[in-house]
Short mmCIF file of C-alpha atoms in Angstrom, two decimals:
data_model
loop_
_atom_site.label_atom_id
_atom_site.label_comp_id
_atom_site.label_asym_id
_atom_site.label_seq_id
_atom_site.Cartn_x
_atom_site.Cartn_y
_atom_site.Cartn_z
CA MET A 245 264.13 -53.89 206.67
CA SER A 246 267.32 -55.45 208.04
CA SER A 247 267.61 -59.22 208.49
CA ASN A 248 270.37 -61.80 209.10
CA PHE A 249 269.38 -65.36 208.22
CA ARG A 250 271.58 -68.14 209.63
CA ARG A 251 271.51 -71.79 208.73
CA GLY A 252 270.02 -73.98 211.37
CA ASN A 253 267.49 -71.29 212.25
CA GLN A 254 265.20 -71.52 209.29
CA ASN A 255 262.01 -70.91 211.29
CA ARG A 256 263.18 -67.57 212.64
CA VAL A 257 260.57 -64.83 212.21
CA ALA A 258 261.81 -61.79 210.34
CA PRO A 259 262.15 -58.80 212.64
CA LYS A 260 260.24 -55.57 212.12
CA SER A 261 261.68 -52.85 209.89
CA GLN A 262 263.83 -50.23 211.56
CA GLY A 263 262.49 -46.70 211.27
CA ARG A 264 259.30 -47.59 209.35
CA GLU A 265 256.78 -50.31 210.00
CA PHE A 266 255.65 -52.39 207.06
CA PRO A 267 253.07 -55.15 206.94
CA SER A 268 254.66 -58.56 207.30
CA GLN A 269 254.60 -60.91 204.36
CA THR A 270 255.11 -64.51 203.35
CA LEU A 271 257.92 -64.98 200.85
CA VAL A 272 257.41 -67.43 198.06
CA SER A 273 260.34 -68.05 195.72
CA GLY A 274 261.78 -64.64 196.52
CA HIS A 275 258.47 -62.76 196.04
CA SER A 276 255.92 -61.83 198.63
CA GLN A 277 252.32 -62.69 198.14
CA ARG A 278 251.50 -59.01 198.65
CA ASP A 279 253.73 -57.86 195.80
CA PHE A 280 256.37 -56.21 197.94
CA ARG A 281 259.70 -55.31 196.45
CA PHE A 282 263.01 -55.49 198.33
CA ILE A 283 265.37 -52.62 197.56
CA PRO A 284 268.97 -53.48 198.40
CA SER A 285 271.02 -51.08 200.46
CA THR A 286 274.22 -49.47 199.22
CA SER A 287 276.28 -52.02 201.18
CA THR A 288 277.70 -55.07 199.45
CA VAL A 289 275.59 -58.23 199.57
CA ALA A 290 277.43 -61.20 201.07
CA THR A 291 277.40 -64.55 199.33
CA SER A 292 277.30 -66.28 202.70
CA PHE A 293 274.72 -65.64 205.37
CA ASP A 294 277.20 -66.45 208.14
CA GLU A 295 279.82 -63.82 207.28
CA GLY A 296 279.99 -60.49 205.53
CA PRO A 297 278.01 -57.29 205.76
CA LYS A 298 274.33 -57.33 206.39
CA ARG A 299 271.97 -56.48 203.56
CA SER A 300 269.13 -54.09 204.15
CA HIS A 301 265.80 -54.93 202.55
CA VAL A 302 263.36 -52.00 202.29
CA PRO A 303 259.93 -53.04 201.07
CA VAL A 304 258.09 -50.70 198.71
CA ASN A 305 254.41 -50.67 199.38
CA ARG A 306 252.33 -50.36 196.21
CA GLY A 307 249.15 -48.71 197.24
CA VAL A 308 248.77 -50.52 200.63
CA PRO A 309 248.49 -48.13 203.60
CA THR A 310 251.36 -48.70 206.04
CA SER A 311 249.44 -47.21 208.92
CA SER A 312 246.97 -50.12 209.01
CA SER A 313 247.32 -52.48 211.94
CA LYS A 314 246.28 -55.40 209.74
CA GLY A 315 247.70 -56.68 206.53
CA ALA A 316 245.78 -57.75 203.51
CA PHE A 317 245.60 -61.35 204.82
CA GLY A 318 244.98 -60.83 208.52
CA ASP A 319 246.68 -59.70 211.69
CA ARG A 320 250.39 -59.07 211.90
CA GLU A 321 250.84 -62.01 214.23
CA LYS A 322 249.37 -64.35 211.68
CA ASP A 323 251.50 -62.82 208.96
CA SER A 324 254.60 -63.22 211.09
CA ALA A 325 253.87 -66.86 211.76
CA ALA A 326 253.42 -67.45 208.08
CA SER A 327 256.82 -65.98 207.33
CA SER A 328 258.87 -68.96 208.65
CA PHE A 329 261.38 -70.47 206.30
CA THR A 330 263.07 -73.74 205.85
CA ALA A 331 266.82 -73.68 205.32
CA GLY A 332 266.53 -74.30 201.62
CA GLN A 333 263.74 -71.81 201.22
CA ALA A 334 265.74 -69.16 203.06
CA ASP A 335 268.76 -69.69 200.80
CA GLN A 336 266.65 -69.60 197.69
CA SER A 337 264.66 -66.61 198.91
CA SER A 338 267.75 -64.58 199.79
CA ALA A 339 269.50 -65.38 196.57
CA SER A 340 266.37 -64.75 194.59
CA SER A 341 265.81 -61.41 196.31
CA VAL A 342 269.28 -60.28 195.27
CA GLU A 343 269.08 -61.53 191.71
CA ASP A 344 265.46 -60.70 190.96
CA TYR A 345 265.21 -57.22 192.41
CA ASP A 346 268.55 -55.59 191.66
CA ALA A 347 267.59 -54.90 188.00
CA PRO A 348 264.25 -53.23 188.67
CA VAL A 349 265.84 -50.97 191.29
CA ASP A 350 268.61 -49.84 188.94
CA LYS A 351 266.06 -49.20 186.22
CA ALA A 352 263.88 -47.19 188.56
CA ARG A 353 266.80 -45.11 189.79
CA GLY A 354 268.42 -44.62 186.39
CA LYS A 355 267.59 -41.88 183.86
CA HIS A 356 264.80 -42.42 181.39
CA ARG A 357 266.21 -43.36 178.01
CA PHE A 358 264.55 -41.77 175.03
CA LYS A 359 263.27 -44.32 172.55
CA SER A 360 262.98 -43.04 169.01
CA TYR A 361 260.08 -44.13 166.86
CA GLN A 362 261.70 -43.01 163.63
CA LEU A 363 261.69 -45.68 160.99
CA ASP A 364 265.01 -47.31 160.18
CA GLY A 365 266.31 -47.45 156.66
CA LYS A 366 264.73 -45.98 153.58
CA TYR A 367 261.01 -45.59 153.29
CA ASP A 368 258.62 -44.12 150.81
CA GLN A 369 257.61 -40.43 150.89
CA PRO A 370 254.82 -40.21 148.35
CA TRP A 371 253.90 -36.66 149.29
CA VAL A 372 257.24 -35.39 147.96
CA SER A 373 256.24 -36.26 144.44
CA ASP A 374 252.78 -34.77 144.90
CA PRO A 375 252.44 -31.85 142.42
CA ARG A 376 250.56 -29.87 145.03
CA MET A 377 253.84 -29.41 146.89
CA ASN A 378 254.98 -27.05 144.14
CA ARG A 379 252.00 -24.84 144.93
CA THR A 380 253.21 -24.47 148.50
CA ARG A 381 256.67 -23.48 147.30
CA TRP A 382 255.22 -20.88 144.95
CA ASN A 383 252.98 -19.54 147.71
CA ASN A 384 256.00 -19.10 149.96
CA TRP A 385 257.91 -17.22 147.27
CA ILE A 386 254.94 -14.97 146.56
CA LEU A 387 254.62 -14.19 150.27
CA ARG A 388 258.31 -13.34 150.51
CA ALA A 389 258.04 -11.11 147.45
CA PHE A 390 255.14 -9.14 148.92
CA MET A 391 256.99 -8.78 152.22
CA PHE A 392 260.01 -7.38 150.38
CA ILE A 393 257.82 -4.97 148.40
CA GLY A 394 256.13 -3.80 151.62
CA VAL A 395 259.44 -3.10 153.36
CA ALA A 396 260.80 -1.29 150.31
CA LEU A 397 257.63 0.80 149.96
CA SER A 398 257.70 1.75 153.64
CA ALA A 399 261.32 2.83 153.35
CA TYR A 400 260.48 4.94 150.30
CA ILE A 401 257.54 6.63 152.05
CA CYS A 402 259.67 7.47 155.09
CA PHE A 403 262.46 8.81 152.90
CA SER A 404 260.02 10.90 150.85
CA ALA A 405 258.54 12.37 154.02
CA THR A 406 261.97 13.51 155.19
CA GLN A 407 262.50 15.26 151.86
CA THR A 408 259.35 17.35 152.32
CA VAL A 409 260.77 18.93 155.47
CA GLY A 410 262.34 22.23 154.59
CA LYS A 411 266.08 22.40 154.95
CA HIS A 412 266.85 25.89 156.13
CA SER A 413 270.05 27.54 157.15
CA TYR A 414 269.99 29.65 160.30
CA CYS A 415 272.22 32.40 161.61
CA LEU A 416 272.64 32.82 165.37
CA VAL A 417 271.78 36.46 166.02
CA TYR A 418 271.66 36.40 169.81
CA GLN A 419 272.82 34.20 172.68
CA ASP A 420 272.68 34.96 176.39
CA ASP A 421 273.88 32.65 179.17
CA PHE A 422 272.97 35.23 181.85
CA LYS A 423 276.28 35.69 183.57
CA THR A 424 274.97 39.23 184.02
CA LEU A 425 271.82 41.02 182.90
CA ASP A 426 272.58 42.63 179.56
CA THR A 427 270.61 45.89 179.70
CA ASN A 428 271.58 46.62 176.11
CA VAL A 429 269.24 43.80 175.11
CA TRP A 430 266.80 43.25 177.98
CA THR A 431 264.28 45.87 179.08
CA HIS A 432 261.89 45.74 182.02
CA GLU A 433 258.27 46.44 181.21
CA VAL A 434 256.65 48.12 184.21
CA GLN A 435 252.88 48.32 184.59
CA ILE A 436 250.25 47.86 187.28
CA ASP A 437 247.16 47.01 185.22
CA GLY A 438 247.89 43.36 184.40
CA PHE A 439 248.73 43.89 180.71
CA GLY A 440 245.24 43.21 179.42
CA ASN A 441 244.88 39.88 181.23
CA GLY A 442 243.84 41.43 184.54
CA CYS A 443 246.75 39.80 186.35
CA PHE A 444 247.18 40.66 190.03
CA ASP A 445 250.89 41.46 189.93
CA TRP A 446 252.70 44.75 189.49
CA THR A 447 255.78 44.32 187.29
CA THR A 448 258.84 46.15 188.58
CA THR A 449 262.55 46.77 188.07
CA ASP A 450 263.25 45.74 191.66
CA SER A 451 266.20 43.37 192.10
CA LYS A 452 264.03 41.30 194.45
CA ASN A 453 261.83 40.40 191.48
CA SER A 454 264.47 39.91 188.80
CA TYR A 455 268.16 39.18 189.29
CA VAL A 456 271.04 37.10 187.96
CA ASP A 457 273.21 34.65 189.88
CA ALA A 458 275.30 31.59 189.08
CA THR A 459 272.16 29.64 188.13
CA GLY A 460 270.84 32.18 185.62
CA LEU A 461 268.15 34.84 185.39
CA HIS A 462 265.47 34.64 188.09
CA ILE A 463 262.01 36.20 187.76
CA VAL A 464 260.40 35.86 191.19
CA PRO A 465 257.01 37.08 192.46
CA THR A 466 256.84 38.57 195.97
CA LEU A 467 254.13 40.02 198.20
CA THR A 468 253.85 43.80 197.95
CA ASN A 469 253.76 44.26 201.74
CA GLU A 470 256.97 42.23 202.11
CA THR A 471 259.11 44.11 199.59
CA THR A 472 257.81 47.69 199.92
CA THR A 473 256.84 50.10 202.69
CA LEU A 474 253.17 49.70 201.79
CA THR A 475 251.05 48.09 204.53
CA ASN A 476 248.04 45.84 204.15
CA GLU A 477 245.79 48.73 205.16
CA GLN A 478 247.23 50.92 202.41
CA ILE A 479 246.96 48.14 199.86
CA LEU A 480 243.25 47.78 200.60
CA ASN A 481 242.31 51.41 201.30
CA GLY A 482 243.92 54.83 201.19
CA GLY A 483 247.14 53.81 199.46
CA LYS A 484 248.51 55.37 196.29
CA LEU A 485 250.87 54.12 193.64
CA ASN A 486 252.18 56.44 190.92
CA LEU A 487 254.76 55.28 188.39
CA THR A 488 254.29 58.06 185.84
CA LYS A 489 257.12 60.22 184.64
CA SER A 490 255.33 63.45 185.51
CA ALA A 491 254.33 62.82 189.12
CA GLY A 492 255.75 59.41 189.97
CA ASP A 493 259.05 57.59 189.87
CA GLY A 494 258.99 57.44 186.07
CA THR A 495 259.45 53.68 185.81
CA CYS A 496 256.16 52.94 184.04
CA THR A 497 256.47 51.78 180.44
CA GLY A 498 252.73 51.82 179.73
CA THR A 499 251.06 54.37 177.49
CA GLU A 500 247.85 54.80 179.49
CA LEU A 501 247.36 56.36 182.91
CA ARG A 502 245.57 53.31 184.31
CA SER A 503 248.71 51.29 183.57
CA CYS A 504 250.87 53.61 185.68
CA ALA A 505 248.85 55.02 188.59
CA ILE A 506 246.24 53.72 191.04
CA ALA A 507 244.70 54.55 194.43
CA SER A 508 243.05 51.98 196.72
CA ASN A 509 239.48 52.47 197.94
CA SER A 510 237.64 49.95 200.10
CA THR A 511 234.27 51.41 199.10
CA THR A 512 234.73 50.80 195.39
CA GLY A 513 236.74 47.61 195.91
CA ARG A 514 239.75 49.08 194.12
CA MET A 515 243.07 48.03 195.62
CA LEU A 516 246.79 48.19 194.93
CA PRO A 517 248.38 45.11 193.33
CA PRO A 518 249.05 42.64 196.19
CA VAL A 519 251.93 40.95 194.35
CA ARG A 520 255.03 42.22 192.56
CA SER A 521 256.90 40.43 189.78
CA ALA A 522 258.90 41.18 186.62
CA ARG A 523 258.65 41.08 182.84
CA LEU A 524 261.67 41.37 180.56
CA THR A 525 261.65 41.81 176.77
CA THR A 526 264.01 42.24 173.82
CA LYS A 527 261.69 44.78 172.18
CA GLY A 528 263.59 47.24 170.03
CA LYS A 529 266.84 45.31 170.56
CA LYS A 530 266.55 41.75 169.24
CA SER A 531 263.85 40.31 167.00
CA ILE A 532 263.45 37.80 164.17
CA ARG A 533 261.13 37.10 161.27
CA TYR A 534 261.42 33.40 160.51
CA GLY A 535 264.03 31.52 162.44
CA LYS A 536 264.40 29.64 165.71
CA VAL A 537 264.23 30.37 169.42
CA GLU A 538 265.41 28.13 172.27
CA VAL A 539 265.08 28.99 175.95
CA VAL A 540 266.47 26.73 178.68
CA ALA A 541 264.43 27.33 181.82
CA LYS A 542 262.96 25.85 184.99
CA MET A 543 259.36 26.74 185.86
CA PRO A 544 258.00 28.15 189.16
CA ARG A 545 256.09 26.31 191.86
CA GLY A 546 252.99 27.69 193.55
CA ASP A 547 249.23 28.11 193.13
CA TRP A 548 248.06 30.73 190.63
CA ILE A 549 251.57 31.49 189.34
CA TRP A 550 251.64 31.90 185.55
CA PRO A 551 255.04 31.71 183.78
CA ALA A 552 255.36 32.42 180.07
CA ILE A 553 257.96 32.52 177.29
CA TRP A 554 256.40 34.19 174.28
CA MET A 555 256.73 36.64 171.38
CA MET A 556 254.90 39.76 170.23
CA PRO A 557 255.12 41.74 166.96
CA VAL A 558 257.50 44.69 166.89
CA ASP A 559 255.27 47.04 164.89
CA SER A 560 251.80 45.43 165.01
CA LYS A 561 251.30 46.37 161.37
CA TYR A 562 247.91 44.64 161.15
CA GLY A 563 246.41 46.42 164.14
CA VAL A 564 245.85 45.87 167.84
CA TRP A 565 245.86 42.47 169.49
CA PRO A 566 245.10 39.85 168.23
CA ARG A 567 245.13 41.13 164.64
CA SER A 568 248.92 41.26 164.53
CA GLY A 569 249.33 37.88 166.22
CA GLU A 570 251.05 36.43 169.26
CA ILE A 571 253.33 33.38 169.57
CA ASP A 572 253.24 31.62 172.95
CA ILE A 573 256.21 29.26 172.94
CA VAL A 574 255.33 27.96 176.39
CA GLU A 575 252.89 28.80 179.16
CA SER A 576 252.32 26.84 182.34
CA ARG A 577 250.77 27.01 185.80
CA GLY A 578 252.49 26.60 189.14
CA ASN A 579 249.57 24.69 190.63
CA ASP A 580 249.91 21.09 191.77
CA VAL A 581 249.80 18.29 189.20
CA ASP A 582 246.23 17.34 190.17
CA TYR A 583 244.92 20.75 189.03
CA SER A 584 242.51 19.67 186.28
CA PRO A 585 243.20 22.42 183.66
CA GLY A 586 246.87 21.50 183.93
CA GLY A 587 249.33 22.13 186.72
CA ARG A 588 253.10 22.39 186.75
CA ASP A 589 253.43 19.10 184.86
CA VAL A 590 251.70 20.56 181.77
CA LEU A 591 252.87 23.12 179.22
CA THR A 592 250.88 24.79 176.45
CA SER A 593 251.88 26.37 173.14
CA THR A 594 249.46 28.71 171.35
CA LEU A 595 249.15 31.09 168.42
CA HIS A 596 246.75 34.01 168.93
CA TRP A 597 245.21 35.57 165.82
CA GLY A 598 241.86 37.01 164.81
CA PRO A 599 240.07 40.12 163.54
CA THR A 600 238.82 41.08 167.03
CA THR A 601 239.42 40.16 170.65
CA ILE A 602 236.21 38.15 170.79
CA LYS A 603 237.06 36.33 167.56
CA ASP A 604 240.52 35.28 168.69
CA ALA A 605 240.92 31.87 167.02
CA PHE A 606 243.63 30.63 169.38
CA TRP A 607 241.63 27.47 170.08
CA ARG A 608 242.37 26.30 166.53
CA THR A 609 246.12 26.59 167.07
CA THR A 610 246.89 25.40 170.58
CA ALA A 611 248.41 22.19 171.94
CA GLY A 612 249.94 20.91 175.15
CA LYS A 613 252.42 18.42 176.51
CA ASN A 614 252.59 16.83 179.95
CA LEU A 615 255.30 15.03 181.86
CA ARG A 616 254.72 11.69 183.60
CA ARG A 617 255.94 11.21 187.14
CA ASP A 618 257.65 14.62 186.99
CA ASP A 619 256.94 18.32 186.46
CA PHE A 620 258.62 21.34 184.91
CA THR A 621 259.75 22.80 188.25
CA ASN A 622 262.27 20.07 189.11
CA LYS A 623 264.85 20.56 186.39
CA PHE A 624 265.72 22.64 183.34
CA HIS A 625 264.08 21.97 179.99
CA THR A 626 264.60 23.42 176.53
CA TYR A 627 261.54 25.20 175.11
CA GLY A 628 261.93 25.73 171.38
CA MET A 629 260.15 27.22 168.39
CA GLU A 630 260.91 26.97 164.66
CA TRP A 631 259.23 29.44 162.34
CA THR A 632 259.24 29.60 158.55
CA GLU A 633 256.97 31.02 155.88
CA ASP A 634 255.25 27.64 155.67
CA TYR A 635 254.81 26.65 159.32
CA ILE A 636 255.38 27.36 163.00
CA TYR A 637 256.03 24.56 165.42
CA THR A 638 257.15 24.36 169.03
CA TYR A 639 259.01 21.56 170.76
CA LEU A 640 260.22 20.35 174.14
CA ASP A 641 263.90 19.46 174.69
CA SER A 642 264.29 18.16 171.13
CA GLN A 643 262.80 18.94 167.75
CA LEU A 644 261.61 15.34 167.76
CA VAL A 645 259.26 16.09 170.68
CA GLN A 646 256.79 18.37 168.97
CA VAL A 647 254.17 20.26 170.95
CA LEU A 648 252.33 22.46 168.43
CA PHE A 649 252.44 22.48 164.63
CA THR A 650 250.60 25.00 162.47
CA GLY A 651 251.04 24.90 158.69
CA PHE A 652 250.29 27.81 156.37
CA LYS A 653 250.17 25.98 153.04
CA GLY A 654 246.92 25.74 151.13
CA GLN A 655 244.90 28.49 152.81
CA ASN A 656 245.38 31.74 154.69
CA LEU A 657 244.38 32.29 158.31
CA TRP A 658 241.29 34.26 157.33
CA ASP A 659 239.91 31.16 155.61
CA LEU A 660 241.21 28.84 158.32
CA GLY A 661 239.31 30.85 160.94
CA LYS A 662 236.14 30.92 158.77
CA PHE A 663 235.80 34.64 159.47
CA ALA A 664 234.14 35.49 156.12
CA THR A 665 230.73 34.52 157.48
CA ALA A 666 231.36 35.59 161.08
CA GLU A 667 229.50 38.52 162.59
CA GLU A 668 230.05 40.78 165.55
CA ASN A 669 227.27 43.10 166.68
CA LYS A 670 225.37 41.95 163.57
CA THR A 671 228.13 43.26 161.36
CA LEU A 672 230.32 41.21 159.06
CA LEU A 673 233.98 41.36 159.92
CA ALA A 674 236.63 42.88 157.68
CA ASN A 675 239.74 40.95 156.77
CA PRO A 676 242.66 42.56 158.64
CA TRP A 677 245.24 40.63 156.55
CA PRO A 678 245.04 41.91 152.97
CA SER A 679 248.56 40.62 152.38
CA LYS A 680 248.95 37.86 149.81
CA SER A 681 251.03 36.01 152.37
CA LEU A 682 249.25 32.90 153.59
CA ASN A 683 250.88 33.14 157.02
CA ALA A 684 249.83 36.71 157.86
CA PRO A 685 249.93 38.02 160.57
CA PHE A 686 252.95 35.78 161.24
CA ASP A 687 254.98 37.39 158.48
CA GLN A 688 256.54 40.25 160.46
CA ASP A 689 259.27 40.71 163.07
CA PHE A 690 258.57 39.42 166.59
CA TYR A 691 260.52 40.02 169.81
CA LEU A 692 260.90 37.78 172.89
CA ILE A 693 259.25 38.18 176.31
CA LEU A 694 260.02 36.41 179.61
CA ASN A 695 257.64 36.95 182.51
CA VAL A 696 255.98 35.45 185.57
CA ALA A 697 252.44 36.67 186.25
CA VAL A 698 250.10 35.89 189.15
CA GLY A 699 246.37 35.28 188.81
CA GLY A 700 244.23 37.00 186.19
CA ILE A 701 240.69 37.25 184.89
CA ASN A 702 241.12 36.22 181.24
CA GLY A 703 240.24 32.55 181.86
CA TRP A 704 243.71 31.03 182.09
CA PHE A 705 242.57 29.97 185.57
CA PRO A 706 238.95 28.83 185.02
CA ASP A 707 236.28 29.56 187.62
CA GLY A 708 235.05 26.95 190.07
CA ILE A 709 238.06 24.63 189.89
CA ASP A 710 240.37 23.61 192.73
CA ALA A 711 238.95 26.08 195.27
CA LYS A 712 239.94 29.10 193.19
CA PRO A 713 239.50 32.06 195.59
CA TRP A 714 238.13 34.54 193.04
CA LEU A 715 235.67 34.75 190.14
CA ASN A 716 236.80 36.32 186.90
CA ALA A 717 233.63 38.38 186.54
CA ALA A 718 233.43 39.47 190.20
CA ASP A 719 233.38 43.15 191.17
CA SER A 720 236.72 42.86 192.97
CA PRO A 721 238.50 39.64 191.93
CA GLN A 722 241.87 40.96 193.08
CA ARG A 723 240.55 41.59 196.60
CA ASP A 724 239.02 38.10 196.74
CA PHE A 725 242.32 36.61 195.63
CA TYR A 726 244.23 38.45 198.34
CA LYS A 727 241.81 37.30 201.04
CA GLY A 728 242.96 33.74 200.34
CA VAL A 729 246.64 34.54 200.87
CA ASP A 730 246.90 32.13 203.80
CA THR A 731 245.79 29.32 201.50
CA TRP A 732 247.85 29.90 198.36
CA LEU A 733 251.04 31.47 199.76
CA PRO A 734 252.17 28.25 201.56
CA THR A 735 252.12 26.46 198.18
CA TRP A 736 254.72 28.82 196.74
CA GLY A 737 258.25 27.48 196.65
CA GLU A 738 260.93 28.85 198.90
CA GLY A 739 263.23 31.55 197.53
CA ASP A 740 263.70 31.45 193.77
CA LYS A 741 261.69 28.19 193.49
CA ARG A 742 258.56 30.32 193.32
CA GLY A 743 260.00 31.99 190.23
CA MET A 744 261.14 31.03 186.73
CA THR A 745 264.88 30.50 186.30
CA VAL A 746 266.25 31.05 182.78
CA ARG A 747 269.66 29.53 182.08
CA SER A 748 270.06 30.60 178.46
CA VAL A 749 268.37 32.16 175.43
CA LYS A 750 269.26 31.63 171.77
CA MET A 751 267.72 33.32 168.72
CA TRP A 752 268.46 32.38 165.10
CA GLN A 753 267.43 34.26 161.97
CA GLN A 754 266.54 32.13 158.96
CA GLY A 755 269.14 32.42 156.24
CA ALA A 756 272.90 32.44 156.03
CA CYS A 757 274.86 34.86 158.16
CA SER A 758 276.05 37.90 156.17
#
């Protein structure tokens, strides 16, 4: 509110506030009857009402609505009439408004000053001399002592655990970075019968299925009718495939006729393998008994593609599979990540062992690892295995990321598998591992295998999941699989993305190099 009071005009009615309307008031000794407060403006207050800058008075309404047309004591007209001053009253009111209201305004606008309630001077602290305070001190020291003992004990346990891990020396016996394919070490295994798993691919020596470039070794599956002269009609009926040495091209490495020759017949449901792929091994060239293996590889993409990095015994001294064992360092599936048994974001490590095929106890020694927000087809990973007389364990990228661990201390695998009371055809089983070694059959030389299979009837792809186009026990599962080619082929990656790419292989033998 802005006002200029002049002497000789004491009865002048105060004008209305500029900008905001406030209820009028009657001033008594510098205070309004309605408890209004005048807040001075930032301009200097003149000591004379005739000269000097004007002083702005802004009333602060304490809880009284400013929108009301009436004041607390009546209409505005009545309030205005009651606000007349005499000359002396005006002087006293103006002076009083300056003197009485400057301090409250400064206090309201200033910072709040903290007022301490701490006692001044010395005062008694009787609790300090209370003997119970000593108990608290002792309790604190006891707590600290136990904390120290706990930390020390934990450190000792961790240190002791590290000492139980065997410290072995290893000698690098083979390393391949695949600048070229070393045929002095790597051999193609060629068969058409699926290698006991009933896979639907025919492994070949064709450079379309296995080749080396700047990225590494590629093992790539292809359709038979795309990479050979065989037509779809011949694949399904009337076609022949002979890989024997006597009457065929001599590329077959199998020992049985069914592994090397086949003829398609639509009546019996027998057909030629619809897919071709490759399988390379170090058999007869490089093998280890106890040591380490590391393979840097990128997995394939596509439904029903089955990549594997694994090891088999050189001599199978305990008998046919699985008596002599099998070490699967890594197996995977090319299916999408939402495939419930595990797609291309999941890997599995397994040991196969047992007195018979039916009694294969692999389920006791299998474990998996999955990636989050990624899969094994996008970049290279290191798949490793460490093998001693006391244990076998596999790992991913680092020995700290363990996948499978199987220890051989304390009992042999015959006891671990509980085969002593097992029967087959109502006959008790014989122990195929008479060796005193607790880790038999994993106490002999094993060689390395790299392959990419497609499909199969051994259960790696379970029935009735994710619209699987064939049943494992069907009369012609391979034919049913091939009928769904328009569904699964579009899921296969382009070019070598549908295959496994191997950047490097390293094999160490346990012990110092001679």
